[in-house]
Short mmCIF file of N, CA and C in Angstrom, two decimals:
data_model
loop_
_atom_site.label_atom_id
_atom_site.label_comp_id
_atom_site.label_asym_id
_atom_site.label_seq_id
_atom_site.Cartn_x
_atom_site.Cartn_y
_atom_site.Cartn_z
N UNK A 1 19.71 -16.13 11.44
CA UNK A 1 18.80 -16.76 10.44
C UNK A 1 17.64 -16.06 9.90
N UNK A 2 17.53 -15.93 8.70
CA UNK A 2 16.32 -15.09 8.12
C UNK A 2 15.05 -15.92 8.60
N UNK A 3 13.97 -15.23 8.48
CA UNK A 3 12.50 -15.86 8.74
C UNK A 3 12.23 -17.13 8.07
N UNK A 4 11.54 -18.00 8.74
CA UNK A 4 11.01 -19.24 8.14
C UNK A 4 10.17 -18.88 6.84
N UNK A 5 10.15 -19.66 5.92
CA UNK A 5 9.36 -19.32 4.59
C UNK A 5 7.92 -19.02 4.96
N UNK A 6 7.30 -19.68 5.95
CA UNK A 6 5.97 -19.54 6.35
C UNK A 6 5.69 -18.09 6.60
N UNK A 7 6.65 -17.45 7.51
CA UNK A 7 6.69 -16.02 7.78
C UNK A 7 6.79 -15.12 6.51
N UNK A 8 7.82 -15.49 5.63
CA UNK A 8 7.83 -14.85 4.35
C UNK A 8 6.65 -14.76 3.63
N UNK A 9 5.94 -16.01 3.51
CA UNK A 9 4.81 -16.25 2.78
C UNK A 9 3.68 -15.31 3.29
N UNK A 10 3.42 -15.45 4.62
CA UNK A 10 2.45 -14.46 5.18
C UNK A 10 2.69 -12.95 5.06
N UNK A 11 3.95 -12.60 5.06
CA UNK A 11 4.32 -11.17 4.63
C UNK A 11 3.95 -10.80 3.25
N UNK A 12 4.33 -11.88 2.30
CA UNK A 12 4.06 -11.56 0.84
C UNK A 12 2.70 -11.52 0.52
N UNK A 13 1.94 -12.34 1.17
CA UNK A 13 0.39 -12.44 0.84
C UNK A 13 -0.12 -11.31 1.37
N UNK A 14 0.22 -10.85 2.62
CA UNK A 14 -0.28 -9.64 3.35
C UNK A 14 -0.09 -8.29 2.44
N UNK A 15 1.17 -8.36 1.93
CA UNK A 15 1.50 -7.12 1.04
C UNK A 15 0.59 -7.18 -0.19
N UNK A 16 0.40 -8.40 -0.79
CA UNK A 16 -0.39 -8.46 -1.95
C UNK A 16 -1.66 -7.98 -1.85
N UNK A 17 -2.32 -8.10 -0.64
CA UNK A 17 -3.63 -7.84 -0.46
C UNK A 17 -3.81 -6.50 0.28
N UNK A 18 -2.79 -5.63 0.54
CA UNK A 18 -2.87 -4.55 1.06
C UNK A 18 -3.07 -3.36 -0.09
N UNK A 19 -4.04 -2.50 0.31
CA UNK A 19 -4.23 -1.39 -0.65
C UNK A 19 -5.40 -1.73 -1.60
N UNK A 20 -6.25 -2.82 -1.30
CA UNK A 20 -7.32 -3.19 -2.20
C UNK A 20 -8.31 -2.22 -1.83
N UNK A 21 -9.33 -2.13 -2.88
CA UNK A 21 -10.38 -1.10 -2.67
C UNK A 21 -11.19 -1.13 -1.39
N UNK A 22 -11.68 -2.39 -1.00
CA UNK A 22 -12.58 -2.37 0.03
C UNK A 22 -11.81 -2.33 1.60
N UNK A 23 -10.79 -2.96 1.72
CA UNK A 23 -9.94 -3.04 2.95
C UNK A 23 -9.00 -1.98 3.13
N UNK A 24 -8.52 -1.49 2.14
CA UNK A 24 -7.38 -0.50 2.01
C UNK A 24 -6.20 -1.10 2.67
N UNK A 25 -5.67 -0.23 3.66
CA UNK A 25 -4.48 -0.71 4.35
C UNK A 25 -4.76 -1.38 5.78
N UNK A 26 -5.92 -1.68 5.99
CA UNK A 26 -6.38 -2.34 7.16
C UNK A 26 -6.17 -3.93 6.98
N UNK A 27 -4.85 -4.26 6.93
CA UNK A 27 -4.40 -5.56 6.75
C UNK A 27 -3.69 -6.09 7.87
N UNK A 28 -4.02 -7.08 8.63
CA UNK A 28 -3.19 -7.49 9.84
C UNK A 28 -2.69 -8.95 9.53
N UNK A 29 -1.34 -9.03 9.62
CA UNK A 29 -0.62 -10.31 9.72
C UNK A 29 -0.65 -10.97 10.90
N UNK A 30 -1.35 -12.22 11.00
CA UNK A 30 -1.39 -12.82 12.29
C UNK A 30 -1.88 -12.05 13.48
N UNK A 31 -3.27 -11.78 13.50
CA UNK A 31 -3.71 -11.05 14.58
C UNK A 31 -4.50 -11.80 15.42
N UNK A 32 -4.49 -11.55 16.84
CA UNK A 32 -5.05 -12.51 17.78
C UNK A 32 -6.11 -11.63 18.48
N UNK A 33 -6.30 -10.37 18.58
CA UNK A 33 -7.23 -9.58 19.21
C UNK A 33 -8.31 -9.14 18.15
N UNK A 34 -9.54 -9.11 18.72
CA UNK A 34 -10.74 -8.75 18.00
C UNK A 34 -10.58 -7.28 17.24
N UNK A 35 -11.18 -7.32 16.11
CA UNK A 35 -11.19 -6.03 15.45
C UNK A 35 -12.08 -4.93 15.98
N UNK A 36 -11.79 -3.83 16.26
CA UNK A 36 -12.70 -2.72 16.62
C UNK A 36 -13.56 -2.22 15.52
N UNK A 37 -14.69 -1.69 15.80
CA UNK A 37 -15.50 -1.07 14.79
C UNK A 37 -14.87 -0.21 13.67
N UNK A 38 -13.88 0.61 14.25
CA UNK A 38 -13.31 1.61 13.28
C UNK A 38 -12.17 0.84 12.35
N UNK A 39 -11.86 -0.32 12.69
CA UNK A 39 -10.91 -1.07 11.95
C UNK A 39 -11.52 -1.81 10.69
N UNK A 40 -12.78 -1.87 10.59
CA UNK A 40 -13.33 -2.57 9.59
C UNK A 40 -13.90 -1.57 8.41
N UNK A 41 -13.90 -2.16 7.26
CA UNK A 41 -13.47 -3.41 6.77
C UNK A 41 -11.94 -3.84 6.70
N UNK A 42 -11.60 -4.96 7.08
CA UNK A 42 -10.31 -5.23 7.24
C UNK A 42 -9.99 -6.63 6.75
N UNK A 43 -8.70 -6.97 6.69
CA UNK A 43 -8.31 -8.30 6.26
C UNK A 43 -7.31 -8.91 7.45
N UNK A 44 -7.50 -10.29 7.72
CA UNK A 44 -6.46 -10.83 8.54
C UNK A 44 -5.76 -11.89 7.65
N UNK A 45 -4.48 -11.98 7.75
CA UNK A 45 -3.71 -12.98 7.07
C UNK A 45 -2.92 -13.94 7.84
N UNK A 46 -3.08 -15.15 7.99
CA UNK A 46 -2.41 -15.99 8.73
C UNK A 46 -2.17 -17.40 8.17
N UNK A 47 -1.44 -18.13 8.75
CA UNK A 47 -1.21 -19.55 8.25
C UNK A 47 -1.78 -20.58 9.42
N UNK A 48 -2.17 -21.65 8.96
CA UNK A 48 -2.54 -22.68 10.00
C UNK A 48 -1.88 -24.06 9.78
N UNK A 49 -2.29 -24.95 9.03
CA UNK A 49 -1.77 -26.22 8.97
C UNK A 49 -0.67 -26.25 7.87
N UNK A 50 0.24 -27.19 8.02
CA UNK A 50 1.22 -27.54 6.99
C UNK A 50 1.59 -28.99 6.99
N UNK A 51 1.48 -29.71 5.89
CA UNK A 51 1.85 -30.98 5.69
C UNK A 51 3.19 -30.86 4.88
N UNK A 52 4.06 -31.85 5.12
CA UNK A 52 5.35 -32.03 4.51
C UNK A 52 5.60 -33.41 4.25
N UNK A 53 6.46 -33.48 3.19
CA UNK A 53 6.89 -34.90 2.75
C UNK A 53 8.22 -34.68 2.18
N UNK A 54 9.18 -35.74 2.55
CA UNK A 54 10.48 -35.68 1.96
C UNK A 54 10.53 -36.24 0.57
N UNK A 55 11.52 -35.91 -0.25
CA UNK A 55 11.57 -36.38 -1.51
C UNK A 55 12.29 -37.76 -1.35
N UNK A 56 12.68 -38.54 -2.40
CA UNK A 56 13.29 -39.82 -2.40
C UNK A 56 14.61 -39.77 -1.64
N UNK A 57 15.32 -38.69 -1.82
CA UNK A 57 16.62 -38.68 -1.21
C UNK A 57 16.68 -38.34 0.22
N UNK A 58 15.42 -37.65 0.71
CA UNK A 58 15.30 -37.35 2.16
C UNK A 58 15.99 -36.03 2.44
N UNK A 59 16.25 -35.33 1.49
CA UNK A 59 16.94 -33.97 1.62
C UNK A 59 15.96 -32.87 1.45
N UNK A 60 15.02 -32.99 0.62
CA UNK A 60 14.09 -31.80 0.35
C UNK A 60 12.66 -32.07 0.84
N UNK A 61 12.10 -31.09 1.48
CA UNK A 61 10.73 -31.18 1.96
C UNK A 61 9.86 -30.49 0.98
N UNK A 62 8.86 -31.19 0.43
CA UNK A 62 7.62 -30.61 -0.29
C UNK A 62 6.54 -30.25 0.78
N UNK A 63 6.05 -28.87 0.73
CA UNK A 63 5.32 -28.57 1.85
C UNK A 63 4.00 -28.10 1.20
N UNK A 64 2.81 -28.36 1.87
CA UNK A 64 1.50 -27.80 1.66
C UNK A 64 1.16 -27.02 2.75
N UNK A 65 0.91 -25.74 2.62
CA UNK A 65 0.47 -24.84 3.72
C UNK A 65 -0.94 -24.26 3.38
N UNK A 66 -1.73 -24.14 4.57
CA UNK A 66 -2.93 -23.39 4.43
C UNK A 66 -2.78 -22.00 4.81
N UNK A 67 -2.92 -21.13 3.89
CA UNK A 67 -2.90 -19.68 4.18
C UNK A 67 -4.23 -19.02 4.18
N UNK A 68 -4.71 -18.50 5.38
CA UNK A 68 -6.10 -18.06 5.46
C UNK A 68 -6.03 -16.45 5.32
N UNK A 69 -7.02 -16.04 4.65
CA UNK A 69 -7.34 -14.57 4.41
C UNK A 69 -8.77 -14.37 4.88
N UNK A 70 -8.92 -13.73 5.90
CA UNK A 70 -10.27 -13.44 6.49
C UNK A 70 -10.61 -11.94 6.24
N UNK A 71 -11.71 -11.79 5.65
CA UNK A 71 -12.28 -10.52 5.56
C UNK A 71 -13.39 -10.16 6.57
N UNK A 72 -13.48 -9.04 7.05
CA UNK A 72 -14.38 -8.58 8.03
C UNK A 72 -15.09 -7.34 7.41
N UNK A 73 -16.34 -7.44 7.63
CA UNK A 73 -17.24 -6.21 7.07
C UNK A 73 -18.30 -6.14 8.24
N UNK A 74 -18.58 -4.69 8.46
CA UNK A 74 -19.58 -4.34 9.51
C UNK A 74 -20.90 -4.71 8.67
N UNK A 75 -21.92 -5.11 9.49
CA UNK A 75 -23.14 -5.61 8.90
C UNK A 75 -23.92 -4.36 8.37
N UNK A 76 -24.62 -4.63 7.14
CA UNK A 76 -25.42 -3.59 6.48
C UNK A 76 -26.32 -4.37 5.60
N UNK A 77 -27.15 -3.75 4.95
CA UNK A 77 -28.23 -4.38 4.15
C UNK A 77 -27.52 -5.05 2.81
N UNK A 78 -26.36 -4.68 2.39
CA UNK A 78 -25.74 -5.18 1.38
C UNK A 78 -24.44 -6.07 1.85
N UNK A 79 -24.45 -6.49 2.90
CA UNK A 79 -23.31 -7.27 3.43
C UNK A 79 -22.83 -8.43 2.52
N UNK A 80 -23.81 -9.21 2.02
CA UNK A 80 -23.57 -10.37 1.21
C UNK A 80 -22.66 -9.85 -0.09
N UNK A 81 -23.19 -8.68 -0.62
CA UNK A 81 -22.52 -8.27 -1.80
C UNK A 81 -21.07 -7.63 -1.54
N UNK A 82 -21.13 -7.03 -0.27
CA UNK A 82 -19.60 -6.46 0.14
C UNK A 82 -18.70 -7.69 0.48
N UNK A 83 -19.20 -8.69 0.96
CA UNK A 83 -18.28 -9.84 1.24
C UNK A 83 -17.79 -10.48 -0.06
N UNK A 84 -18.65 -10.52 -1.04
CA UNK A 84 -18.36 -11.22 -2.25
C UNK A 84 -17.38 -10.18 -3.00
N UNK A 85 -17.56 -8.91 -2.87
CA UNK A 85 -16.50 -8.00 -3.57
C UNK A 85 -15.20 -8.12 -3.06
N UNK A 86 -15.27 -8.08 -1.55
CA UNK A 86 -13.79 -8.35 -0.89
C UNK A 86 -13.20 -9.60 -1.33
N UNK A 87 -13.92 -10.62 -1.45
CA UNK A 87 -13.49 -11.94 -1.83
C UNK A 87 -12.75 -11.89 -3.26
N UNK A 88 -13.62 -11.18 -4.17
CA UNK A 88 -13.06 -10.92 -5.54
C UNK A 88 -11.76 -10.30 -5.56
N UNK A 89 -11.76 -9.21 -4.82
CA UNK A 89 -10.47 -8.40 -4.75
C UNK A 89 -9.27 -9.23 -4.26
N UNK A 90 -9.44 -10.01 -3.19
CA UNK A 90 -8.30 -10.79 -2.60
C UNK A 90 -7.95 -12.07 -3.54
N UNK A 91 -8.92 -12.62 -4.20
CA UNK A 91 -8.61 -13.72 -5.24
C UNK A 91 -7.82 -13.13 -6.23
N UNK A 92 -8.23 -11.90 -6.80
CA UNK A 92 -7.53 -11.37 -7.90
C UNK A 92 -6.11 -10.98 -7.59
N UNK A 93 -5.97 -10.50 -6.36
CA UNK A 93 -4.65 -9.86 -5.94
C UNK A 93 -3.73 -11.19 -5.72
N UNK A 94 -4.16 -12.16 -5.33
CA UNK A 94 -3.30 -13.35 -5.02
C UNK A 94 -3.07 -14.15 -6.42
N UNK A 95 -3.95 -14.05 -7.21
CA UNK A 95 -3.83 -14.76 -8.48
C UNK A 95 -2.96 -13.97 -9.36
N UNK A 96 -2.50 -12.73 -9.17
CA UNK A 96 -1.62 -11.95 -10.05
C UNK A 96 -0.28 -12.55 -10.02
N UNK A 97 0.23 -12.99 -8.79
CA UNK A 97 1.56 -13.65 -8.73
C UNK A 97 1.44 -14.92 -7.88
N UNK A 98 1.00 -15.97 -8.48
CA UNK A 98 0.71 -17.31 -7.63
C UNK A 98 2.07 -17.84 -6.94
N UNK A 99 3.15 -17.19 -7.13
CA UNK A 99 4.34 -17.67 -6.57
C UNK A 99 4.74 -16.85 -5.43
N UNK A 100 4.09 -15.72 -5.19
CA UNK A 100 4.31 -14.86 -4.09
C UNK A 100 5.67 -14.40 -4.15
N UNK A 101 6.17 -13.87 -5.31
CA UNK A 101 7.55 -13.33 -5.43
C UNK A 101 8.48 -14.58 -5.49
N UNK A 102 8.29 -15.73 -5.81
CA UNK A 102 9.14 -16.81 -6.09
C UNK A 102 9.29 -17.61 -4.75
N UNK A 103 8.49 -17.38 -3.68
CA UNK A 103 8.44 -18.11 -2.63
C UNK A 103 7.88 -19.58 -2.71
N UNK A 104 6.95 -19.57 -3.46
CA UNK A 104 6.00 -20.75 -3.53
C UNK A 104 5.95 -21.29 -5.21
N UNK A 105 5.52 -22.46 -5.19
CA UNK A 105 5.36 -23.21 -6.54
C UNK A 105 3.98 -22.71 -6.99
N UNK A 106 3.01 -22.59 -5.99
CA UNK A 106 1.66 -22.24 -6.48
C UNK A 106 0.79 -21.78 -5.19
N UNK A 107 -0.07 -21.02 -5.50
CA UNK A 107 -1.17 -20.43 -4.52
C UNK A 107 -2.46 -20.61 -5.12
N UNK A 108 -3.19 -21.56 -4.61
CA UNK A 108 -4.60 -21.66 -5.22
C UNK A 108 -5.57 -21.59 -4.07
N UNK A 109 -6.85 -20.96 -4.46
CA UNK A 109 -7.97 -20.97 -3.54
C UNK A 109 -8.57 -22.36 -3.36
N UNK A 110 -8.50 -22.76 -2.05
CA UNK A 110 -9.08 -24.10 -1.88
C UNK A 110 -10.44 -24.16 -1.35
N UNK A 111 -10.95 -23.11 -0.74
CA UNK A 111 -12.33 -22.99 -0.26
C UNK A 111 -12.66 -21.61 0.29
N UNK A 112 -13.88 -21.29 0.51
CA UNK A 112 -14.34 -20.15 1.07
C UNK A 112 -15.53 -20.38 2.05
N UNK A 113 -15.56 -19.63 3.01
CA UNK A 113 -16.62 -19.89 4.05
C UNK A 113 -17.23 -18.43 4.43
N UNK A 114 -18.49 -18.29 4.48
CA UNK A 114 -18.84 -17.04 4.88
C UNK A 114 -19.94 -17.28 6.15
N UNK A 115 -19.59 -16.39 7.16
CA UNK A 115 -20.37 -16.45 8.47
C UNK A 115 -20.67 -14.96 8.85
N UNK A 116 -21.73 -15.06 9.80
CA UNK A 116 -22.08 -13.70 10.38
C UNK A 116 -22.08 -13.83 11.80
N UNK A 117 -21.58 -12.76 12.54
CA UNK A 117 -21.34 -12.93 14.04
C UNK A 117 -21.77 -11.70 14.79
N UNK A 118 -22.15 -11.91 15.94
CA UNK A 118 -22.46 -10.66 16.76
C UNK A 118 -21.40 -10.39 17.84
N UNK A 119 -20.22 -11.07 17.75
CA UNK A 119 -19.31 -10.99 18.75
C UNK A 119 -18.53 -9.76 18.83
N UNK A 120 -18.57 -9.00 17.83
CA UNK A 120 -17.84 -7.56 17.71
C UNK A 120 -18.66 -6.56 18.32
N UNK A 121 -18.14 -5.39 18.34
CA UNK A 121 -18.80 -4.16 18.79
C UNK A 121 -20.24 -3.98 17.96
N UNK A 122 -20.18 -4.47 16.71
CA UNK A 122 -21.47 -4.35 15.95
C UNK A 122 -21.50 -5.68 15.22
N UNK A 123 -22.67 -6.14 14.75
CA UNK A 123 -22.69 -7.36 13.96
C UNK A 123 -21.71 -7.32 12.90
N UNK A 124 -21.02 -8.42 12.51
CA UNK A 124 -20.18 -8.41 11.25
C UNK A 124 -20.41 -9.66 10.54
N UNK A 125 -19.98 -9.50 9.25
CA UNK A 125 -19.84 -10.60 8.29
C UNK A 125 -18.26 -10.86 8.11
N UNK A 126 -18.14 -12.15 7.97
CA UNK A 126 -16.67 -12.79 7.88
C UNK A 126 -16.65 -13.83 6.60
N UNK A 127 -15.80 -13.38 5.69
CA UNK A 127 -15.53 -14.33 4.64
C UNK A 127 -13.91 -14.91 5.05
N UNK A 128 -14.06 -16.28 5.02
CA UNK A 128 -12.76 -16.86 5.27
C UNK A 128 -12.37 -17.70 4.07
N UNK A 129 -11.19 -17.26 3.36
CA UNK A 129 -10.63 -17.92 2.20
C UNK A 129 -9.34 -18.62 2.60
N UNK A 130 -9.36 -19.97 2.19
CA UNK A 130 -8.23 -20.69 2.39
C UNK A 130 -7.67 -21.10 1.16
N UNK A 131 -6.23 -20.61 1.17
CA UNK A 131 -5.40 -20.86 -0.15
C UNK A 131 -4.50 -21.97 0.31
N UNK A 132 -4.22 -22.86 -0.76
CA UNK A 132 -3.28 -23.97 -0.70
C UNK A 132 -2.03 -23.59 -1.24
N UNK A 133 -1.00 -23.41 -0.47
CA UNK A 133 0.21 -22.95 -0.86
C UNK A 133 1.21 -24.10 -0.97
N UNK A 134 1.88 -24.35 -2.10
CA UNK A 134 2.91 -25.38 -2.24
C UNK A 134 4.17 -24.82 -2.34
N UNK A 135 5.22 -25.25 -1.53
CA UNK A 135 6.62 -24.75 -1.64
C UNK A 135 7.50 -25.86 -1.17
N UNK A 136 8.90 -25.63 -1.51
CA UNK A 136 9.90 -26.61 -1.18
C UNK A 136 10.93 -25.84 -0.41
N UNK A 137 11.58 -26.60 0.42
CA UNK A 137 12.79 -26.24 1.10
C UNK A 137 13.80 -27.41 1.26
N UNK A 138 15.01 -27.16 1.54
CA UNK A 138 15.89 -28.27 2.06
C UNK A 138 15.69 -28.31 3.60
N UNK A 139 15.87 -29.59 3.92
CA UNK A 139 15.44 -29.90 5.37
C UNK A 139 16.34 -28.84 6.47
N UNK A 140 17.53 -28.46 5.95
CA UNK A 140 18.53 -27.85 6.96
C UNK A 140 18.29 -26.46 6.75
N UNK A 141 17.55 -25.91 5.74
CA UNK A 141 17.48 -24.44 5.49
C UNK A 141 15.68 -24.08 5.19
N UNK A 142 14.90 -24.15 6.30
CA UNK A 142 13.47 -23.78 6.18
C UNK A 142 13.38 -22.36 5.96
N UNK A 143 14.32 -21.53 5.84
CA UNK A 143 14.15 -20.16 5.54
C UNK A 143 14.55 -19.81 3.98
N UNK A 144 14.81 -20.91 3.19
CA UNK A 144 15.16 -20.58 1.82
C UNK A 144 14.12 -21.48 0.93
N UNK A 145 13.47 -20.74 0.02
CA UNK A 145 12.58 -21.57 -0.64
C UNK A 145 13.42 -22.17 -1.92
N UNK A 146 13.08 -23.27 -2.50
CA UNK A 146 13.91 -23.77 -3.60
C UNK A 146 12.70 -24.24 -4.70
#
């Protein structure tokens, strides 16, 4: 059985934001380990919650998925501007094809949060962008978008 659509969405979103000016190829799909100093700036792409609802016939699931893209930048005097630049790059990249290659009906930015932390090897800024993904599957085939 092919990968669940969530997996395919993460891969497509990760591919869409790979090669951007600020983070380049430092894009990690579903990463659990802390980033090292030499891995930043970077993007993490992962999914969190998903709500689903059946259609009237009970055969099709309409799904709303939260896709998270987190950007990490080492602290500097211009970190706010760098985080905004990274956000702009990600937002533009994901708006280029809001269906992510036909996997989704829509991909919209739902919110952005900016934080600063000293948890890494150096102080870092983190921008967390939440995108709301809408897609549909048949109940028996969660690996095929309809």
